[in-house]
PDB file of C-alpha atoms and ligand atoms in Angstrom:
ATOM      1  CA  UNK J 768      85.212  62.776  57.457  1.00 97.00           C
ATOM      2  CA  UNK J 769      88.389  61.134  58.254  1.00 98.00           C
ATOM      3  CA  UNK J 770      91.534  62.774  57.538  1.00 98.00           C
ATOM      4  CA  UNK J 771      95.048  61.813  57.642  1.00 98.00           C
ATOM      5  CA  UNK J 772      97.784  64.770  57.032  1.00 98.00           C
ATOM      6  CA  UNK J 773     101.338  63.247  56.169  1.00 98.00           C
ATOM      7  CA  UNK J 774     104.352  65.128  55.722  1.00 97.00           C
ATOM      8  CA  UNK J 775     107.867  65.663  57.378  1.00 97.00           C
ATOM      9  CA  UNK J 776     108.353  67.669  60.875  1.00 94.00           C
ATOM     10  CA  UNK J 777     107.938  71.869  59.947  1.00 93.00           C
ATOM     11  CA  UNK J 778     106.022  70.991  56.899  1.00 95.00           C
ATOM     12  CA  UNK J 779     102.736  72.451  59.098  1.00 94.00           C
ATOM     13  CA  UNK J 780     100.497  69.713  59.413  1.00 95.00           C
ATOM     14  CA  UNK J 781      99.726  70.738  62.884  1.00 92.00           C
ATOM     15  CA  UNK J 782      98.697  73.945  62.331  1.00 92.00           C
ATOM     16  CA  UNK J 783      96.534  73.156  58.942  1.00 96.00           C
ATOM     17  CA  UNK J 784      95.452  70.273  61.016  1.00 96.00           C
ATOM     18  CA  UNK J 785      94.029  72.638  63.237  1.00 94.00           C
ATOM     19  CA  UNK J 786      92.576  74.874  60.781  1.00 95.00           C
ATOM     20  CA  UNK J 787      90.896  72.153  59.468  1.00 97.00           C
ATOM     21  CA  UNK J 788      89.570  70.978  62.574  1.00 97.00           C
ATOM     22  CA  UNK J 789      87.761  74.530  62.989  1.00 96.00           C
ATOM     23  CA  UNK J 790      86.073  74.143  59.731  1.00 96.00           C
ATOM     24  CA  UNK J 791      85.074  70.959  59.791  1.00 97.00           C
ATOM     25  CA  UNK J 792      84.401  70.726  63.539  1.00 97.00           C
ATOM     26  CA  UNK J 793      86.184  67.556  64.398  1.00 98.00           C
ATOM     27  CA  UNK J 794      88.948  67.103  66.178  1.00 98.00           C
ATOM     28  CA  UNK J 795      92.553  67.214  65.350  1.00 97.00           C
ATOM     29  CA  UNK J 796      94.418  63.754  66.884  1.00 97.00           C
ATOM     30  CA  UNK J 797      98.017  64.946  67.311  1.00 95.00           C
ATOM     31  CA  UNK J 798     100.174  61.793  67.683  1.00 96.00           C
ATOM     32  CA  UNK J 799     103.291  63.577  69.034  1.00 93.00           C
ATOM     33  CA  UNK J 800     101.485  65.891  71.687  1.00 92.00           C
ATOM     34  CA  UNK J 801      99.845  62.022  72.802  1.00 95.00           C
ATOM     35  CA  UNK J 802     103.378  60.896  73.287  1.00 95.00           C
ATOM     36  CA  UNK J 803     104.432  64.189  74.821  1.00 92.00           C
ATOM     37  CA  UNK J 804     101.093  63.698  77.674  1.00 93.00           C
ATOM     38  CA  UNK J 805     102.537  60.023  77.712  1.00 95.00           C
ATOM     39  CA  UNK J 806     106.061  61.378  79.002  1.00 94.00           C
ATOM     40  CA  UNK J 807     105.072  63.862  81.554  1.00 92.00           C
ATOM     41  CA  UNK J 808     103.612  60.119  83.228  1.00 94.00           C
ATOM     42  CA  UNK J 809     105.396  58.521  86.022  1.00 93.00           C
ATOM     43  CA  UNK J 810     105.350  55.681  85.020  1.00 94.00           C
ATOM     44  CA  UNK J 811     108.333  52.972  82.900  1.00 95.00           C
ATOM     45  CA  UNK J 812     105.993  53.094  80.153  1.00 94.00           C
ATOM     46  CA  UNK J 813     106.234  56.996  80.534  1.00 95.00           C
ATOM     47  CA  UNK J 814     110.565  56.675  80.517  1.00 96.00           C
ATOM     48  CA  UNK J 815     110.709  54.317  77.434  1.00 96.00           C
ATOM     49  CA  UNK J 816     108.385  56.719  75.066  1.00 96.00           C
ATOM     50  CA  UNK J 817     110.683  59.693  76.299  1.00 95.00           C
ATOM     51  CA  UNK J 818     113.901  57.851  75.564  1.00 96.00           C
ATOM     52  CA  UNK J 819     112.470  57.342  72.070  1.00 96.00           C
ATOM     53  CA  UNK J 820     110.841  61.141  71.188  1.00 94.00           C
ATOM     54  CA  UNK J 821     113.500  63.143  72.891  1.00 92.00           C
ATOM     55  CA  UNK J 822     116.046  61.281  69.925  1.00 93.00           C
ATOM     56  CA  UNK J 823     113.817  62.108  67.139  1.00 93.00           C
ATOM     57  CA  UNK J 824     113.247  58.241  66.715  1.00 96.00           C
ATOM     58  CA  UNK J 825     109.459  56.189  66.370  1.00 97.00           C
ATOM     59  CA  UNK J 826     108.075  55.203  69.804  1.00 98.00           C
ATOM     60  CA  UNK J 827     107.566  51.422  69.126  1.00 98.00           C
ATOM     61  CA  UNK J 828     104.580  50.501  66.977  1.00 98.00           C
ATOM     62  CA  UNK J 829     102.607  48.916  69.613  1.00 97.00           C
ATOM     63  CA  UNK J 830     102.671  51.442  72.059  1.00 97.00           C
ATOM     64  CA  UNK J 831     101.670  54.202  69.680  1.00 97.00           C
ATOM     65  CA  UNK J 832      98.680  52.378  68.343  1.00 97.00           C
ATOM     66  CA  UNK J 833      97.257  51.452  72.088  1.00 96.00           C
ATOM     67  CA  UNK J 834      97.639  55.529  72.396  1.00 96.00           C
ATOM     68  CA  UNK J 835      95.779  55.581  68.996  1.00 97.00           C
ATOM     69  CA  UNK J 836      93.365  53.568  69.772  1.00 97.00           C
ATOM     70  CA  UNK J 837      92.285  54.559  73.068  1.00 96.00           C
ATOM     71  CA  UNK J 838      92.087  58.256  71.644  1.00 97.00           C
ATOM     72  CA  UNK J 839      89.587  57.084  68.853  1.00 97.00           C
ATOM     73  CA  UNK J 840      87.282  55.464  71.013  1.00 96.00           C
ATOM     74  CA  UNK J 841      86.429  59.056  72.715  1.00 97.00           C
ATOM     75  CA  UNK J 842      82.768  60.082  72.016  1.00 97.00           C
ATOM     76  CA  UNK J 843      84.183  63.367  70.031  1.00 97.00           C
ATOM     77  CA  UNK J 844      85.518  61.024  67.178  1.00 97.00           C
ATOM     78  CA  UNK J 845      82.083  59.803  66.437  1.00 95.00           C
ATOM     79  CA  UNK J 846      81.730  62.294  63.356  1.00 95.00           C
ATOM     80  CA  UNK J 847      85.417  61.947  62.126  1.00 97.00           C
ATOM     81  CA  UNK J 848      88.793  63.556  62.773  1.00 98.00           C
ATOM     82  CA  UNK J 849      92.062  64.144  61.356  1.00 98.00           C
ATOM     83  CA  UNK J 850      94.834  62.598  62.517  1.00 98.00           C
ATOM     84  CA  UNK J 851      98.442  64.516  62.470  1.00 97.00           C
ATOM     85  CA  UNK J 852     101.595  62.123  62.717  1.00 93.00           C
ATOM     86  CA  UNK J 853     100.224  59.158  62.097  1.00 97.00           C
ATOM     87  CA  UNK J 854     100.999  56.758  60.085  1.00 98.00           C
ATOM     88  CA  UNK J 855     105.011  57.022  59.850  1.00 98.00           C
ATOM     89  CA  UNK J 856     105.700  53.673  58.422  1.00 98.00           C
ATOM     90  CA  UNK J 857     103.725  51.611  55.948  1.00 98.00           C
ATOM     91  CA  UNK J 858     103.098  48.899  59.311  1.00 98.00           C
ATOM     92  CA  UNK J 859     100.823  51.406  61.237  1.00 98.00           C
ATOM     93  CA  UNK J 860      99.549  52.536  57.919  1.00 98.00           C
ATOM     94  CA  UNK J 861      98.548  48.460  57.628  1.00 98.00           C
ATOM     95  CA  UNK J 862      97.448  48.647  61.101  1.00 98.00           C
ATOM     96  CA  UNK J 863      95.679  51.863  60.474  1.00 98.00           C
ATOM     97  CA  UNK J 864      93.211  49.926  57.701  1.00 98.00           C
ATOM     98  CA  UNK J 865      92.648  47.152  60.697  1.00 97.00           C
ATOM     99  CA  UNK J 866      91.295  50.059  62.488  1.00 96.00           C
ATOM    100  CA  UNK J 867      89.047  52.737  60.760  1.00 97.00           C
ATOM    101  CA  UNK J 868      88.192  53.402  56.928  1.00 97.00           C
ATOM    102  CA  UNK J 869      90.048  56.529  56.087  1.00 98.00           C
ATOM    103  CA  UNK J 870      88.170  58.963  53.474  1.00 98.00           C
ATOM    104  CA  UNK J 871      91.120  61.138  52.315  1.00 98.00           C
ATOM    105  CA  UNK J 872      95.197  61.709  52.935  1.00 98.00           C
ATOM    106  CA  UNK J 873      96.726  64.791  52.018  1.00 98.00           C
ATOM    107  CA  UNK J 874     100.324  65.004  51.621  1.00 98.00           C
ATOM    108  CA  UNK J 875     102.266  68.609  52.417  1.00 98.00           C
ATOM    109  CA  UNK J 876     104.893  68.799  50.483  1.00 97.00           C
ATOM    110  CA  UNK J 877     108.307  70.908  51.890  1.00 96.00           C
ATOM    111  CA  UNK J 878     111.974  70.198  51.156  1.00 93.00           C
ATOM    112  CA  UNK J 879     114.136  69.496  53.739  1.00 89.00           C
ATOM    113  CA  UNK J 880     116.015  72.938  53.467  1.00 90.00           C
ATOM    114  CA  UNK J 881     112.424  74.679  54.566  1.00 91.00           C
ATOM    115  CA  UNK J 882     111.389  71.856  57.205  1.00 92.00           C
ATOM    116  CA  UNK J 883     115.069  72.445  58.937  1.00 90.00           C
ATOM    117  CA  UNK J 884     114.904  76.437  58.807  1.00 88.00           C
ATOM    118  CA  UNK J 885     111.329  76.120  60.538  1.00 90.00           C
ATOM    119  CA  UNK J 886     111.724  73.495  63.216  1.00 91.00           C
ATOM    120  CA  UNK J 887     114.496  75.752  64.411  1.00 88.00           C
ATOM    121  CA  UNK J 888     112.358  78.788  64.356  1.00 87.00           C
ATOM    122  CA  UNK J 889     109.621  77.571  65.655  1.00 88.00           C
ATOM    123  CA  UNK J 890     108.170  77.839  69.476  1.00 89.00           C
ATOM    124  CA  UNK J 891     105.020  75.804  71.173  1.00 88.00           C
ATOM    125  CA  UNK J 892     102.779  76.932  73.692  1.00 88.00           C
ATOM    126  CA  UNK J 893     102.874  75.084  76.863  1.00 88.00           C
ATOM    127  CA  UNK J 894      99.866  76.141  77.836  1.00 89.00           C
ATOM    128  CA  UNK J 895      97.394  75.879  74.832  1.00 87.00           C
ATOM    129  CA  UNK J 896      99.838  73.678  72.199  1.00 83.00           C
ATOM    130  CA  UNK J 897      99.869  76.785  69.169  1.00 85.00           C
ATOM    131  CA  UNK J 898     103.035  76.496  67.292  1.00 85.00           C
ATOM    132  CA  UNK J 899     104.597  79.666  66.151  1.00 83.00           C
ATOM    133  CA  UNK J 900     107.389  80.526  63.929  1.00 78.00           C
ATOM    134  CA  UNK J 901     110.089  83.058  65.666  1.00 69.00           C
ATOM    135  CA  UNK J 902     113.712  83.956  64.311  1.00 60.00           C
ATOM    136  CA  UNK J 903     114.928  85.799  67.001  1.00 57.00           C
ATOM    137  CA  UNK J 904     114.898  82.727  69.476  1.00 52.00           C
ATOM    138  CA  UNK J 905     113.489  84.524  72.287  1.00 60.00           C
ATOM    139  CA  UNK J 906     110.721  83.610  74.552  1.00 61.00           C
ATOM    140  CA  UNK J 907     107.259  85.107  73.997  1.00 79.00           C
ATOM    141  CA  UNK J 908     103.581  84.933  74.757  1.00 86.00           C
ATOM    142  CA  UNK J 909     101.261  83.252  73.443  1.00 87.00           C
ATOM    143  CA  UNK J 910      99.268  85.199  70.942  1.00 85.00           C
ATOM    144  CA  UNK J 911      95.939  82.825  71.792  1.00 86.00           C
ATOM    145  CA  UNK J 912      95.955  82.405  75.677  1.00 90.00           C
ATOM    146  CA  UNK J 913      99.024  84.614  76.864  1.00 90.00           C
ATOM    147  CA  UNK J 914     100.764  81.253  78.045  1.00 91.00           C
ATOM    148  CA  UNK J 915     104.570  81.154  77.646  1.00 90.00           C
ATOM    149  CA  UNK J 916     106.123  79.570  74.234  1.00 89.00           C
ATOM    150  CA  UNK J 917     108.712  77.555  74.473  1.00 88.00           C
ATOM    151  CA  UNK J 918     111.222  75.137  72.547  1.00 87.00           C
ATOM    152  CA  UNK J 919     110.493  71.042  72.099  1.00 85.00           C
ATOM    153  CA  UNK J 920     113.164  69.697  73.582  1.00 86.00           C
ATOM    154  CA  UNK J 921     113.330  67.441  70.279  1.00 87.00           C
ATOM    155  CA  UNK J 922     113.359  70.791  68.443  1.00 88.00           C
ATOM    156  CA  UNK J 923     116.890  71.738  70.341  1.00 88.00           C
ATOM    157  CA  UNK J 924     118.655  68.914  69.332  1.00 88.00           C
ATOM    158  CA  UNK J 925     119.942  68.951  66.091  1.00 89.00           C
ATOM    159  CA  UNK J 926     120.815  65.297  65.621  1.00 91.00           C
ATOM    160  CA  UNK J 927     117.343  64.669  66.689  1.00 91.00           C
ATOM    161  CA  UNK J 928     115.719  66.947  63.785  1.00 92.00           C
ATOM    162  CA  UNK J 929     118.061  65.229  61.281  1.00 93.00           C
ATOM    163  CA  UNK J 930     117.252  61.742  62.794  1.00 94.00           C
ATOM    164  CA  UNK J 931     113.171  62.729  62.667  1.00 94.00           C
ATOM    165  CA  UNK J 932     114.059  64.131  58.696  1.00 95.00           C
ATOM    166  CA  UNK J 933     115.812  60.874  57.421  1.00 96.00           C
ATOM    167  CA  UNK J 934     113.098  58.454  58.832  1.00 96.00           C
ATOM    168  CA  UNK J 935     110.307  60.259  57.256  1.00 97.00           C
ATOM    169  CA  UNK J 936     111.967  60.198  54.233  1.00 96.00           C
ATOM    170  CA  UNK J 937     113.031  56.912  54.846  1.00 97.00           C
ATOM    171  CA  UNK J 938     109.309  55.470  55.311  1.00 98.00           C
ATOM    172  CA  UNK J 939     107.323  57.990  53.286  1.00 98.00           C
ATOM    173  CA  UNK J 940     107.294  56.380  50.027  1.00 98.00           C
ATOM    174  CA  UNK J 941     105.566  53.721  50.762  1.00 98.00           C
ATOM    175  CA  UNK J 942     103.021  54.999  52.622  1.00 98.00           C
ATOM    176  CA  UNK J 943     101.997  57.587  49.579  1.00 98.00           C
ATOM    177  CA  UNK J 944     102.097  54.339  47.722  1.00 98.00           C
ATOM    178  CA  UNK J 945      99.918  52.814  49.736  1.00 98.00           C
ATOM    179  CA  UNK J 946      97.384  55.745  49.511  1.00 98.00           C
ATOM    180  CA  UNK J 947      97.557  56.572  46.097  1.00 98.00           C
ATOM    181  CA  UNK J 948      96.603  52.862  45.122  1.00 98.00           C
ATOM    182  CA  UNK J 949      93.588  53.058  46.964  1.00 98.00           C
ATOM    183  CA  UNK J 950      92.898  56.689  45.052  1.00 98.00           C
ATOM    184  CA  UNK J 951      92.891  58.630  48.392  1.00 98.00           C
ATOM    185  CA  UNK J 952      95.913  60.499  48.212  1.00 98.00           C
ATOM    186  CA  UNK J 953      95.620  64.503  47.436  1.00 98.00           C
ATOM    187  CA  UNK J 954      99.343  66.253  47.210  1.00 98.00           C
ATOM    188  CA  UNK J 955      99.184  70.117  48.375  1.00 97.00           C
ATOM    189  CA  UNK J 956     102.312  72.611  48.394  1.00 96.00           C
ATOM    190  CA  UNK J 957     103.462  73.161  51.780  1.00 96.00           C
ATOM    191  CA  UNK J 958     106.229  76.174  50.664  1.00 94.00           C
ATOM    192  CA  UNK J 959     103.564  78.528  50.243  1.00 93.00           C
ATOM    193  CA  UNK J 960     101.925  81.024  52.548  1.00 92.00           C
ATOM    194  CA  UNK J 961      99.632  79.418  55.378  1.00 93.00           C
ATOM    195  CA  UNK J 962      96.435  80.631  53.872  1.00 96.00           C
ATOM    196  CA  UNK J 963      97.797  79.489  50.572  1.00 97.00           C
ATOM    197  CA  UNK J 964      98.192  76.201  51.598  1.00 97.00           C
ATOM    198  CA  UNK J 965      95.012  76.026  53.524  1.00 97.00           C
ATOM    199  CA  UNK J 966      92.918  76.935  50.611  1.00 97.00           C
ATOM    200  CA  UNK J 967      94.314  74.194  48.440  1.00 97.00           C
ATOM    201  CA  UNK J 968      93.691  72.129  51.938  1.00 97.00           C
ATOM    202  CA  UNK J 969      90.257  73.676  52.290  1.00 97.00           C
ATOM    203  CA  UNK J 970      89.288  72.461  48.286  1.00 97.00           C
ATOM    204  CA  UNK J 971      90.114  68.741  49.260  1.00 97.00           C
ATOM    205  CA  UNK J 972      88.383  68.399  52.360  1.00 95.00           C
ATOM    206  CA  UNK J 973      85.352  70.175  50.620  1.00 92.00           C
ATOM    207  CA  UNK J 974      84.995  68.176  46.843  1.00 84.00           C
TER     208      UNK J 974
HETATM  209  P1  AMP E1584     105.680  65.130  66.217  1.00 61.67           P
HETATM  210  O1  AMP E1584     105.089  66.081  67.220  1.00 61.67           O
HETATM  211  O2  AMP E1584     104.675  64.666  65.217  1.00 61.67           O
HETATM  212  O3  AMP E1584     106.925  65.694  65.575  1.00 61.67           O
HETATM  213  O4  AMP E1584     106.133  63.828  67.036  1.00 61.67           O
HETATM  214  C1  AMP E1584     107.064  63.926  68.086  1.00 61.67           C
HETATM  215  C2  AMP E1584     107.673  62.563  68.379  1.00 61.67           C
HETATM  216  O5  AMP E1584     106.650  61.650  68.813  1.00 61.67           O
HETATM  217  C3  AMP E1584     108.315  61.866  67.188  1.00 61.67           C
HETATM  218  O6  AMP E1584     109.636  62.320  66.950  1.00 61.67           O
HETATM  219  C4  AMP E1584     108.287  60.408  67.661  1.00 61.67           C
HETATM  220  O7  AMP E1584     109.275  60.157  68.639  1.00 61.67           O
HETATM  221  C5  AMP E1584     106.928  60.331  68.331  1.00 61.67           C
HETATM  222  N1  AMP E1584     105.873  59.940  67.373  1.00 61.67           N
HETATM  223  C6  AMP E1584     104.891  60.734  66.880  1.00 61.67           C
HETATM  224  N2  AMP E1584     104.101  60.052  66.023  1.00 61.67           N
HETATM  225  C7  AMP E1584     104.601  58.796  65.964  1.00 61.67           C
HETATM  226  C8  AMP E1584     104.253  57.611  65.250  1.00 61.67           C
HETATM  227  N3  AMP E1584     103.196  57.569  64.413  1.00 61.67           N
HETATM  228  N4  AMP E1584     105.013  56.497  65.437  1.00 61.67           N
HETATM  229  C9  AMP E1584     106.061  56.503  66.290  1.00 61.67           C
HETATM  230  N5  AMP E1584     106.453  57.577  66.991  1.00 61.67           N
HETATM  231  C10 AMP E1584     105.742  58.721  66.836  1.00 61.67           C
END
């Protein structure tokens, strides 16, 4: 199956994207940690994508769909995956078509109050990636692989969550438009618990 999960930054599509990936078994194509690889590069290519993210702005269409598409070429996408942050504006949704028949979208919904409170709270992994939510802005383990978790450095600029908040809802609506005229489009409640919200994930993915 081919999944896309849309919704703004904190609404949890990475980690019900990787829930999902675990019960399905296919993998979980995380646009942002693509661009985030992309920057740690030494390369120009490596400078301009970092001089976009770090702002909380889109990385220019065409570099994000080379990324794309040299990520679903790997052998492991064979049986289908889901794709996380992707697409952001109804062009790479267009572009996305061009590409690969998508079986279902599902939308999290969160308002902006919730998204903001959570990006702020919320630490990665740099080892293994898992996101975590933590109020008390210190450092801690990892709870999976003991690695250190740490703050995106688009998650300690303010202006750049705002910036990331206002372009999704900016470009959102018509993306859902998009989807919902082709009759793939399933809407889920992001404000509820995380096993809440997979099991209203989990009965999309599975009808
Ligand atoms: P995310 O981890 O999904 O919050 O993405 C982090 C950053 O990567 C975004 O703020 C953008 O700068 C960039 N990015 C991720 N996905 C896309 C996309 N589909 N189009 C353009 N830029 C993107």
């Amino acid at each position: 199956m081919r999944i896309v999960i849309l919704g703004p930054a904190g609404s949890g599509k990475g980690t019900q994207g990787t829930l999902i990936s675990k019960k399905l078994n296919i993998p979980l194509i995380s646009i942002g940690d693509l661009v985030r690889r992309e920057t740690k590069k030494h390369s120009t290519l490596a400078q301009k994508v970092a001089w976009y993210s770090v702002q909380g702005l889109l990385v220019p269409d065409e570099i994000i769909i080379k990324l794309l598409v040299k990520r679903l070429k790997a052998t492991d996408c064979k049986n289908g995956f889901i794709l996380d942050g992707f697409p952001r504006n109804l062009n790479q949704a267009i572009e996305l078509d061009k590409l690969i028949e998508i079986d279902k979208v599902i939308l999290i919904k969160i308002d902006n109050k919730t998204a903001l409170s959570r990006i702020q709270g919320r630490f990665v992994c740099s080892n293994c990636g898992l996101t975590l939510s933590n109020d008390k802005n210190t450092d801690l383990k990892c709870i999976s692989c003991g690695g250190t978790m740490i703050k995106r450095k688009d998650d300690l600029n303010e202006n750049a969550i705002k910036t990331r908040l206002n372009i999704y809802e900016n470009n959102i609506e018509p993306i859902i438009s998009h989807y919902k005229n082709k009759g793939i489009l399933f809407e889920v409640s992001g404000e509820k618990s995380k096993t809440e919200v997979f099991e209203q994930i989990s009965q999309v993915v599975t009808e």
